[in-house]
mmCIF file of C-alpha atoms in Angstrom:
data_model
loop_
_atom_site.group_PDB
_atom_site.id
_atom_site.type_symbol
_atom_site.label_atom_id
_atom_site.label_comp_id
_atom_site.label_asym_id
_atom_site.label_seq_id
_atom_site.Cartn_x
_atom_site.Cartn_y
_atom_site.Cartn_z
ATOM 1 C CA MET A 391 44.407 114.137 169.577
ATOM 2 C CA PRO A 392 45.196 116.554 166.747
ATOM 3 C CA SER A 393 46.073 114.795 163.522
ATOM 4 C CA ILE A 394 49.600 115.138 162.174
ATOM 5 C CA PRO A 395 49.694 116.045 158.485
ATOM 6 C CA PRO A 396 51.394 113.381 156.375
ATOM 7 C CA LEU A 397 54.932 114.012 155.273
ATOM 8 C CA PRO A 398 55.497 114.459 151.536
ATOM 9 C CA SER A 399 56.618 111.324 149.724
ATOM 10 C CA PHE A 400 60.110 111.324 148.215
ATOM 11 C CA ARG A 401 59.488 108.209 146.127
ATOM 12 C CA GLY A 402 60.201 108.704 142.476
ATOM 13 C CA GLN A 403 61.718 112.151 142.853
ATOM 14 C CA ALA A 404 65.026 110.923 141.435
ATOM 15 C CA ARG A 405 63.228 109.863 138.294
ATOM 16 C CA THR A 406 61.060 112.948 137.886
ATOM 17 C CA ALA A 407 63.717 115.521 138.740
ATOM 18 C CA LYS A 408 64.908 117.553 135.794
ATOM 19 C CA GLN A 409 68.322 116.773 134.460
ATOM 20 C CA LEU A 410 70.881 119.433 135.207
ATOM 21 C CA PRO A 411 72.185 121.125 132.073
ATOM 22 C CA ARG A 412 75.493 119.734 130.914
ATOM 23 C CA ILE A 413 78.342 122.194 131.028
ATOM 24 C CA PRO A 414 80.274 121.839 127.754
ATOM 25 C CA VAL A 415 84.011 121.279 128.059
ATOM 26 C CA PRO A 416 86.094 123.539 125.811
ATOM 27 C CA THR A 417 87.448 121.870 122.687
ATOM 28 C CA ALA A 418 90.970 122.869 123.686
ATOM 29 C CA ARG A 419 90.817 120.300 126.507
ATOM 30 C CA ALA A 420 90.689 117.488 123.948
ATOM 31 C CA ILE A 421 93.337 118.938 121.609
ATOM 32 C CA VAL A 422 96.761 117.458 122.300
ATOM 33 C CA ASP A 423 98.568 119.409 119.579
ATOM 34 C CA CYS A 424 97.629 121.706 116.731
ATOM 35 C CA ALA A 425 100.157 122.869 114.144
ATOM 36 C CA VAL A 426 100.356 124.536 110.759
ATOM 37 C CA TYR A 427 102.779 123.131 108.183
ATOM 38 C CA ILE A 428 103.933 125.291 105.282
ATOM 39 C CA ASP A 429 106.337 123.921 102.664
ATOM 40 C CA GLY A 430 107.295 120.999 104.920
ATOM 41 C CA GLN A 431 108.029 123.165 107.969
ATOM 42 C CA ARG A 432 106.035 123.752 111.138
ATOM 43 C CA LEU A 433 105.160 127.370 111.750
ATOM 44 C CA PRO A 434 106.333 128.682 115.126
ATOM 45 C CA GLY A 435 103.814 129.734 117.727
ATOM 46 C CA ARG A 436 100.645 128.211 119.189
ATOM 47 C CA PHE A 437 97.392 127.939 117.251
ATOM 48 C CA ASN A 438 93.932 126.698 118.035
ATOM 49 C CA HIS A 439 92.068 124.811 115.336
ATOM 50 C CA VAL A 440 90.205 127.903 114.123
ATOM 51 C CA GLU A 441 93.308 130.080 113.915
ATOM 52 C CA ALA A 442 95.308 127.296 112.264
ATOM 53 C CA LEU A 443 92.810 126.811 109.440
ATOM 54 C CA ALA A 444 92.534 130.579 108.986
ATOM 55 C CA GLU A 445 96.326 130.791 108.657
ATOM 56 C CA VAL A 446 96.324 128.116 105.937
ATOM 57 C CA ASP A 447 93.502 129.895 104.086
ATOM 58 C CA LYS A 448 95.391 133.195 104.291
ATOM 59 C CA ARG A 449 98.607 131.713 102.905
ATOM 60 C CA GLY A 450 96.857 129.576 100.291
ATOM 61 C CA THR A 451 99.199 126.630 100.900
ATOM 62 C CA GLY A 452 100.099 124.095 103.587
ATOM 63 C CA PHE A 453 97.807 122.188 105.918
ATOM 64 C CA VAL A 454 96.723 121.853 109.550
ATOM 65 C CA TRP A 455 97.282 118.801 111.746
ATOM 66 C CA VAL A 456 95.006 118.674 114.789
ATOM 67 C CA GLY A 457 95.474 115.826 117.274
ATOM 68 C CA LEU A 458 92.652 114.998 119.716
ATOM 69 C CA HIS A 459 92.427 112.508 122.556
ATOM 70 C CA GLN A 460 89.032 111.023 123.466
ATOM 71 C CA PRO A 461 86.869 114.045 122.560
ATOM 72 C CA ASP A 462 83.213 114.103 123.576
ATOM 73 C CA GLU A 463 80.395 114.792 121.145
ATOM 74 C CA TYR A 464 80.356 118.539 121.823
ATOM 75 C CA GLN A 465 84.089 118.931 121.267
ATOM 76 C CA MET A 466 83.976 116.781 118.152
ATOM 77 C CA ALA A 467 81.003 118.756 116.820
ATOM 78 C CA ASP A 468 83.092 121.931 117.066
ATOM 79 C CA ILE A 469 85.921 120.301 115.100
ATOM 80 C CA ALA A 470 83.447 118.929 112.534
ATOM 81 C CA GLU A 471 81.941 122.365 111.971
ATOM 82 C CA ILE A 472 85.320 123.982 111.314
ATOM 83 C CA PHE A 473 86.637 121.255 108.989
ATOM 84 C CA ASP A 474 83.286 120.227 107.450
ATOM 85 C CA LEU A 475 83.414 116.574 108.553
ATOM 86 C CA HIS A 476 80.576 114.179 107.786
ATOM 87 C CA PRO A 477 78.226 113.454 110.742
ATOM 88 C CA LEU A 478 78.482 109.681 110.341
ATOM 89 C CA ALA A 479 82.265 109.762 110.547
ATOM 90 C CA VAL A 480 82.089 112.163 113.494
ATOM 91 C CA GLU A 481 79.809 109.765 115.354
ATOM 92 C CA ASP A 482 82.296 106.918 114.848
ATOM 93 C CA ALA A 483 85.143 109.134 116.028
ATOM 94 C CA VAL A 484 83.328 110.010 119.257
ATOM 95 C CA HIS A 485 82.343 106.525 120.329
ATOM 96 C CA GLY A 486 85.383 104.549 119.117
ATOM 97 C CA HIS A 487 85.589 100.737 119.147
ATOM 98 C CA GLN A 488 85.063 100.651 115.397
ATOM 99 C CA ARG A 489 86.164 97.992 112.952
ATOM 100 C CA PRO A 490 89.141 99.094 110.801
ATOM 101 C CA LYS A 491 87.769 100.656 107.623
ATOM 102 C CA LEU A 492 88.274 103.347 104.989
ATOM 103 C CA GLU A 493 85.463 105.692 103.956
ATOM 104 C CA ARG A 494 85.403 108.605 101.571
ATOM 105 C CA TYR A 495 83.143 111.633 101.933
ATOM 106 C CA ASP A 496 83.688 113.813 98.855
ATOM 107 C CA ASP A 497 87.315 114.983 99.202
ATOM 108 C CA THR A 498 87.674 113.815 102.804
ATOM 109 C CA LEU A 499 89.110 110.413 103.695
ATOM 110 C CA PHE A 500 88.239 108.738 106.999
ATOM 111 C CA LEU A 501 90.501 105.873 108.117
ATOM 112 C CA VAL A 502 89.855 103.831 111.259
ATOM 113 C CA LEU A 503 92.729 101.831 112.782
ATOM 114 C CA ARG A 504 92.725 99.550 115.826
ATOM 115 C CA THR A 505 95.826 99.913 117.967
ATOM 116 C CA VAL A 506 97.329 97.164 120.106
ATOM 117 C CA SER A 507 99.770 97.213 122.997
ATOM 118 C CA TYR A 508 101.531 94.321 124.729
ATOM 119 C CA VAL A 509 100.957 94.187 128.495
ATOM 120 C CA PRO A 510 103.907 92.648 130.406
ATOM 121 C CA HIS A 511 102.764 89.695 132.527
ATOM 122 C CA GLU A 512 103.847 86.450 134.113
ATOM 123 C CA ILE A 513 103.671 83.438 131.818
ATOM 124 C CA HIS A 514 101.002 81.724 133.971
ATOM 125 C CA SER A 515 98.995 84.821 134.889
ATOM 126 C CA ILE A 516 95.363 84.968 133.782
ATOM 127 C CA SER A 517 95.335 88.634 132.813
ATOM 128 C CA GLU A 518 95.075 90.898 129.803
ATOM 129 C CA ILE A 519 97.974 90.422 127.431
ATOM 130 C CA VAL A 520 96.966 92.606 124.463
ATOM 131 C CA GLU A 521 95.378 95.998 125.101
ATOM 132 C CA THR A 522 93.474 97.620 122.232
ATOM 133 C CA GLY A 523 92.584 101.194 121.316
ATOM 134 C CA ASP A 524 91.528 103.282 118.314
ATOM 135 C CA ILE A 525 92.975 105.940 116.038
ATOM 136 C CA MET A 526 90.791 107.719 113.488
ATOM 137 C CA VAL A 527 92.347 109.874 110.757
ATOM 138 C CA PHE A 528 90.494 112.527 108.744
ATOM 139 C CA THR A 529 92.350 114.002 105.780
ATOM 140 C CA GLY A 530 91.235 116.752 103.421
ATOM 141 C CA ASP A 531 92.842 119.308 101.136
ATOM 142 C CA LYS A 532 93.953 121.560 103.998
ATOM 143 C CA PHE A 533 93.826 119.456 107.141
ATOM 144 C CA ALA A 534 94.543 116.215 108.923
ATOM 145 C CA VAL A 535 92.627 115.429 112.110
ATOM 146 C CA THR A 536 93.638 112.456 114.279
ATOM 147 C CA VAL A 537 91.333 111.192 117.033
ATOM 148 C CA ARG A 538 92.715 108.761 119.589
ATOM 149 C CA HIS A 539 91.004 106.449 122.097
ATOM 150 C CA GLY A 540 93.146 104.610 124.633
ATOM 151 C CA GLU A 541 96.115 105.405 126.825
ATOM 152 C CA HIS A 542 98.770 103.759 124.630
ATOM 153 C CA THR A 543 97.859 105.527 121.364
ATOM 154 C CA GLY A 544 100.094 108.590 121.677
ATOM 155 C CA LEU A 545 101.308 110.158 118.427
ATOM 156 C CA ALA A 546 103.752 112.758 119.777
ATOM 157 C CA GLY A 547 106.748 110.708 118.646
ATOM 158 C CA VAL A 548 105.158 110.135 115.238
ATOM 159 C CA ARG A 549 104.643 113.868 114.801
ATOM 160 C CA ARG A 550 108.267 114.617 115.722
ATOM 161 C CA GLU A 551 109.574 112.011 113.286
ATOM 162 C CA LEU A 552 107.451 113.407 110.476
ATOM 163 C CA GLU A 553 108.581 116.965 111.221
ATOM 164 C CA GLU A 554 112.163 115.759 110.725
ATOM 165 C CA ARG A 555 111.263 114.732 107.145
ATOM 166 C CA PRO A 556 110.179 117.953 105.402
ATOM 167 C CA ASP A 557 110.235 116.303 101.973
ATOM 168 C CA GLN A 558 107.447 114.009 103.062
ATOM 169 C CA LEU A 559 105.558 116.787 104.852
ATOM 170 C CA ARG A 560 105.452 118.720 101.574
ATOM 171 C CA LEU A 561 103.244 115.960 100.169
ATOM 172 C CA GLY A 562 100.361 117.316 102.244
ATOM 173 C CA PRO A 563 97.861 115.771 104.702
ATOM 174 C CA GLY A 564 98.319 112.354 103.100
ATOM 175 C CA SER A 565 101.748 112.201 104.740
ATOM 176 C CA VAL A 566 100.015 112.226 108.144
ATOM 177 C CA LEU A 567 97.776 109.363 107.112
ATOM 178 C CA HIS A 568 100.820 107.374 105.981
ATOM 179 C CA VAL A 569 102.932 107.894 109.115
ATOM 180 C CA VAL A 570 100.010 107.044 111.414
ATOM 181 C CA ALA A 571 99.233 103.853 109.482
ATOM 182 C CA ASP A 572 102.920 102.943 109.428
ATOM 183 C CA HIS A 573 103.195 103.550 113.190
ATOM 184 C CA VAL A 574 100.189 101.331 113.905
ATOM 185 C CA VAL A 575 101.462 98.499 111.697
ATOM 186 C CA ASP A 576 104.901 98.713 113.338
ATOM 187 C CA SER A 577 103.204 98.320 116.719
ATOM 188 C CA TYR A 578 101.506 95.184 115.348
ATOM 189 C CA ILE A 579 104.931 93.770 114.529
ATOM 190 C CA ASP A 580 106.267 94.511 118.029
ATOM 191 C CA VAL A 581 103.251 92.936 119.724
ATOM 192 C CA ALA A 582 103.416 89.901 117.431
ATOM 193 C CA GLN A 583 107.061 89.372 118.387
ATOM 194 C CA ALA A 584 106.226 89.585 122.101
ATOM 195 C CA VAL A 585 103.355 87.119 121.714
ATOM 196 C CA GLU A 586 105.628 84.771 119.746
ATOM 197 C CA ASN A 587 108.084 84.790 122.652
ATOM 198 C CA ASP A 588 105.241 83.776 124.993
ATOM 199 C CA ILE A 589 104.250 80.946 122.666
ATOM 200 C CA ASP A 590 107.852 79.698 122.436
ATOM 201 C CA GLU A 591 108.102 79.679 126.229
ATOM 202 C CA MET A 592 104.857 77.743 126.550
ATOM 203 C CA GLU A 593 105.963 75.233 123.909
ATOM 204 C CA GLU A 594 109.208 74.631 125.779
ATOM 205 C CA GLU A 595 107.295 74.054 128.991
ATOM 206 C CA VAL A 596 104.725 71.717 127.431
ATOM 207 C CA PHE A 597 107.320 69.525 125.738
ATOM 208 C CA THR A 598 109.731 69.403 128.684
ATOM 209 C CA PRO A 599 109.408 66.070 130.532
ATOM 210 C CA ARG A 600 108.084 66.010 134.095
ATOM 211 C CA THR A 601 106.686 69.548 134.049
ATOM 212 C CA THR A 602 103.223 70.597 135.166
ATOM 213 C CA VAL A 603 101.164 72.175 132.389
ATOM 214 C CA THR A 604 98.809 75.072 133.194
ATOM 215 C CA ILE A 605 96.195 74.816 130.478
ATOM 216 C CA GLU A 606 94.405 78.009 131.569
ATOM 217 C CA SER A 607 97.321 80.245 130.558
ATOM 218 C CA ILE A 608 97.371 78.680 127.069
ATOM 219 C CA TYR A 609 93.642 79.319 126.663
ATOM 220 C CA GLN A 610 94.179 82.907 127.845
ATOM 221 C CA LEU A 611 96.929 83.504 125.298
ATOM 222 C CA LYS A 612 94.800 81.990 122.533
ATOM 223 C CA ARG A 613 91.942 84.351 123.427
ATOM 224 C CA GLU A 614 94.322 87.307 123.265
ATOM 225 C CA VAL A 615 95.605 86.143 119.878
ATOM 226 C CA VAL A 616 92.007 86.049 118.647
ATOM 227 C CA GLU A 617 91.565 89.635 119.876
ATOM 228 C CA LEU A 618 94.806 90.601 118.141
ATOM 229 C CA ARG A 619 93.650 89.002 114.902
ATOM 230 C CA ARG A 620 90.348 90.896 115.050
ATOM 231 C CA ALA A 621 92.248 94.160 115.405
ATOM 232 C CA VAL A 622 94.849 93.482 112.709
ATOM 233 C CA ASN A 623 93.282 91.489 109.876
ATOM 234 C CA PRO A 624 90.418 93.864 108.881
ATOM 235 C CA LEU A 625 92.955 96.616 108.131
ATOM 236 C CA GLN A 626 94.252 94.712 105.101
ATOM 237 C CA LEU A 627 91.523 95.856 102.702
ATOM 238 C CA PRO A 628 91.699 99.591 103.625
ATOM 239 C CA LEU A 629 95.486 99.599 103.163
ATOM 240 C CA GLN A 630 95.177 97.887 99.792
ATOM 241 C CA MET A 631 92.593 100.452 98.703
ATOM 242 C CA LEU A 632 94.818 103.337 99.810
ATOM 243 C CA GLY A 633 97.788 101.955 97.925
ATOM 244 C CA GLN A 634 96.053 100.888 94.716
ATOM 245 C CA LYS A 635 93.026 103.116 94.035
ATOM 246 C CA THR A 636 94.157 106.036 91.891
ATOM 247 C CA ASP A 637 90.898 107.983 92.296
ATOM 248 C CA LEU A 638 91.520 108.698 95.976
ATOM 249 C CA PRO A 639 92.722 112.228 96.852
ATOM 250 C CA LEU A 640 96.264 111.120 97.677
ATOM 251 C CA PRO A 641 99.576 111.935 95.976
ATOM 252 C CA LYS A 642 101.205 109.184 93.960
ATOM 253 C CA GLU A 643 104.237 109.093 96.266
ATOM 254 C CA ILE A 644 102.011 108.603 99.333
ATOM 255 C CA ARG A 645 100.318 105.640 97.635
ATOM 256 C CA ARG A 646 103.753 104.076 97.135
ATOM 257 C CA TYR A 647 104.509 104.459 100.832
ATOM 258 C CA LEU A 648 101.132 102.970 101.728
ATOM 259 C CA ARG A 649 101.750 99.930 99.517
ATOM 260 C CA ASP A 650 104.886 99.266 101.558
ATOM 261 C CA VAL A 651 102.818 99.546 104.772
ATOM 262 C CA ALA A 652 100.299 97.103 103.294
ATOM 263 C CA ASP A 653 103.102 94.589 102.613
ATOM 264 C CA HIS A 654 104.256 94.802 106.232
ATOM 265 C CA HIS A 655 100.680 94.393 107.401
ATOM 266 C CA THR A 656 100.201 91.272 105.281
ATOM 267 C CA ALA A 657 103.319 89.723 106.794
ATOM 268 C CA VAL A 658 102.234 90.364 110.387
ATOM 269 C CA ALA A 659 98.686 89.157 109.657
ATOM 270 C CA GLU A 660 100.091 85.850 108.386
ATOM 271 C CA ARG A 661 102.206 85.517 111.548
ATOM 272 C CA ILE A 662 99.139 86.032 113.736
ATOM 273 C CA THR A 663 97.258 83.362 111.795
ATOM 274 C CA ASP A 664 100.184 81.001 112.405
ATOM 275 C CA PHE A 665 100.013 81.869 116.134
ATOM 276 C CA ASP A 666 96.389 80.770 116.254
ATOM 277 C CA GLU A 667 97.201 77.444 114.608
ATOM 278 C CA SER A 668 100.246 76.897 116.850
ATOM 279 C CA LEU A 669 98.212 77.525 119.993
ATOM 280 C CA SER A 670 95.503 75.117 118.843
ATOM 281 C CA GLU A 671 98.147 72.425 118.372
ATOM 282 C CA LEU A 672 99.731 73.401 121.692
ATOM 283 C CA ILE A 673 96.403 72.966 123.475
ATOM 284 C CA SER A 674 96.041 69.489 121.949
ATOM 285 C CA ALA A 675 99.576 68.602 123.045
ATOM 286 C CA ALA A 676 98.966 69.962 126.546
ATOM 287 C CA LEU A 677 95.736 67.983 126.884
ATOM 288 C CA ALA A 678 97.526 64.840 125.710
ATOM 289 C CA LYS A 679 100.291 65.453 128.250
ATOM 290 C CA ILE A 680 97.737 65.935 130.994
ATOM 291 C CA GLY A 681 96.090 62.668 129.950
ATOM 292 C CA VAL A 682 99.433 60.866 130.106
ATOM 293 C CA GLN A 683 100.111 62.346 133.541
ATOM 294 C CA GLN A 684 96.715 61.195 134.762
ATOM 295 C CA ASN A 685 97.317 57.675 133.421
ATOM 296 C CA THR A 686 100.696 57.585 135.173
ATOM 297 C CA ASP A 687 99.120 58.694 138.428
ATOM 298 C CA MET A 688 96.378 56.089 138.110
ATOM 299 C CA ARG A 689 98.957 53.348 137.526
ATOM 300 C CA LYS A 690 100.860 54.387 140.650
ATOM 301 C CA ILE A 691 97.682 54.466 142.694
ATOM 302 C CA SER A 692 96.618 51.060 141.373
ATOM 303 C CA ALA A 693 100.044 49.580 142.136
ATOM 304 C CA TRP A 694 100.019 50.807 145.738
ATOM 305 C CA VAL A 695 96.437 49.606 146.168
ATOM 306 C CA ALA A 696 97.486 46.151 144.938
ATOM 307 C CA ILE A 697 100.404 46.076 147.391
ATOM 308 C CA ALA A 698 98.210 47.234 150.281
ATOM 309 C CA ALA A 699 95.596 44.609 149.435
ATOM 310 C CA VAL A 700 97.950 41.736 150.413
ATOM 311 C CA PRO A 701 98.372 42.572 154.136
ATOM 312 C CA THR A 702 94.754 43.649 154.269
ATOM 313 C CA MET A 703 93.577 40.268 152.948
ATOM 314 C CA ILE A 704 95.856 38.233 155.236
ATOM 315 C CA ALA A 705 94.896 40.313 158.271
ATOM 316 C CA GLY A 706 91.259 39.852 157.384
ATOM 317 C CA ILE A 707 91.596 36.085 157.196
ATOM 318 C CA TYR A 708 93.439 35.758 160.507
ATOM 319 C CA GLY A 709 91.068 38.198 162.122
ATOM 320 C CA MET A 710 88.095 35.844 161.707
ATOM 321 C CA ASN A 711 86.869 33.973 164.808
ATOM 322 C CA PHE A 712 87.655 30.408 163.690
ATOM 323 C CA THR A 713 89.787 27.870 165.524
ATOM 324 C CA GLN A 714 90.630 25.859 162.417
ATOM 325 C CA ILE A 715 92.995 28.518 160.976
ATOM 326 C CA PRO A 716 96.455 26.906 160.568
ATOM 327 C CA GLY A 717 99.289 28.102 162.744
ATOM 328 C CA LEU A 718 97.272 29.661 165.534
ATOM 329 C CA GLU A 719 98.907 27.455 168.196
ATOM 330 C CA SER A 720 102.480 27.797 166.884
ATOM 331 C CA ALA A 721 104.829 30.311 168.530
ATOM 332 C CA LEU A 722 106.457 31.160 165.178
ATOM 333 C CA ALA A 723 103.198 31.452 163.207
ATOM 334 C CA PHE A 724 102.861 35.213 163.725
ATOM 335 C CA TRP A 725 106.374 35.976 162.478
ATOM 336 C CA LEU A 726 105.939 33.552 159.593
ATOM 337 C CA VAL A 727 102.788 35.338 158.447
ATOM 338 C CA ILE A 728 104.541 38.703 158.732
ATOM 339 C CA ALA A 729 107.485 37.427 156.693
ATOM 340 C CA VAL A 730 105.252 35.960 153.975
ATOM 341 C CA THR A 731 103.269 39.208 153.800
ATOM 342 C CA LEU A 732 106.427 41.304 153.459
ATOM 343 C CA ALA A 733 107.835 38.962 150.836
ATOM 344 C CA ILE A 734 104.699 39.205 148.726
ATOM 345 C CA CYS A 735 104.600 43.016 149.068
ATOM 346 C CA VAL A 736 108.279 43.362 148.132
ATOM 347 C CA GLY A 737 107.795 41.054 145.171
ATOM 348 C CA LEU A 738 104.866 43.134 143.945
ATOM 349 C CA TYR A 739 106.842 46.353 144.392
ATOM 350 C CA VAL A 740 109.800 45.007 142.407
ATOM 351 C CA ASN A 741 107.500 43.803 139.642
ATOM 352 C CA PHE A 742 105.625 47.136 139.398
ATOM 353 C CA HIS A 743 108.890 49.096 139.477
ATOM 354 C CA ARG A 744 110.326 46.942 136.704
ATOM 355 C CA ASN A 745 107.277 47.724 134.541
ATOM 356 C CA ASN A 746 107.535 51.465 135.297
ATOM 357 C CA TRP A 747 104.375 51.559 137.351
ATOM 358 C CA LEU A 748 106.248 52.867 140.378
#
């Protein structure tokens, strides 16, 4: 028989195959909005980031605000080349999930903020309650670049509100940093109020008599409060630095605004700390209530077992095969035993009911 040549092996081809070259996505795909602001007013027309910076250089005044949403490393590298951003800050802006912080690279400030959003839910649902995201802000002499991660981090409304205040826009790129920080802190306040409503509802349920406590939902809310605290509390130091350090490239009026934002942040951070303590006490109260409920159930079970033991014992005695048991030959003995058994059971029931066991 002629031999059949062996078929080529396909094992390992997936590992040894060359990676296909990655097709870069244009930077414009990541840009949500790009505008040039001169003397507190937005210039009409559409600009890309290169044209916008060239327009500012030509006029010798104003600044550019570029807003990006979840750019990849190639898109962010293009932005970094145009605005001369530091590679370390660019790397943080691409990957996100950074701790709130403030860094300075020469005349460029880099502020990282964690955003939070309240997710509507049922009080006893085991689901996400606080959704987090990121906003990074670069500010220089002629530009402000905002990088967002997350679906709830839109800044279109913030941009419109700032454009309605030309006096603040005239203060330069620092005005963008202020309005973004103020927007994020305001969202903290809204989320804190929503979480407080959840805690109040749980407290009412725990301390209402004869209600069933779902301890899992309390643990879930406490975990979300911990996540909220991790997003909010680290921002305190960067805001204090922005409001107090006079050597930062920010106008004096912007520092005043930022000190007000820092005060609001301190207030909401204290509220979140109180939430954590309240939930810890609420868990202790819920566990105590569950313990009381279990003790009540055990008392009821024990009482019914004691009542059921009486007819069981009497039936066991009269079920033995002995002729010396009294009353076996009497016609009324059966009904007498039944009556005595019922009397004892009723007496036990009345006694347990009087002592709140039943």
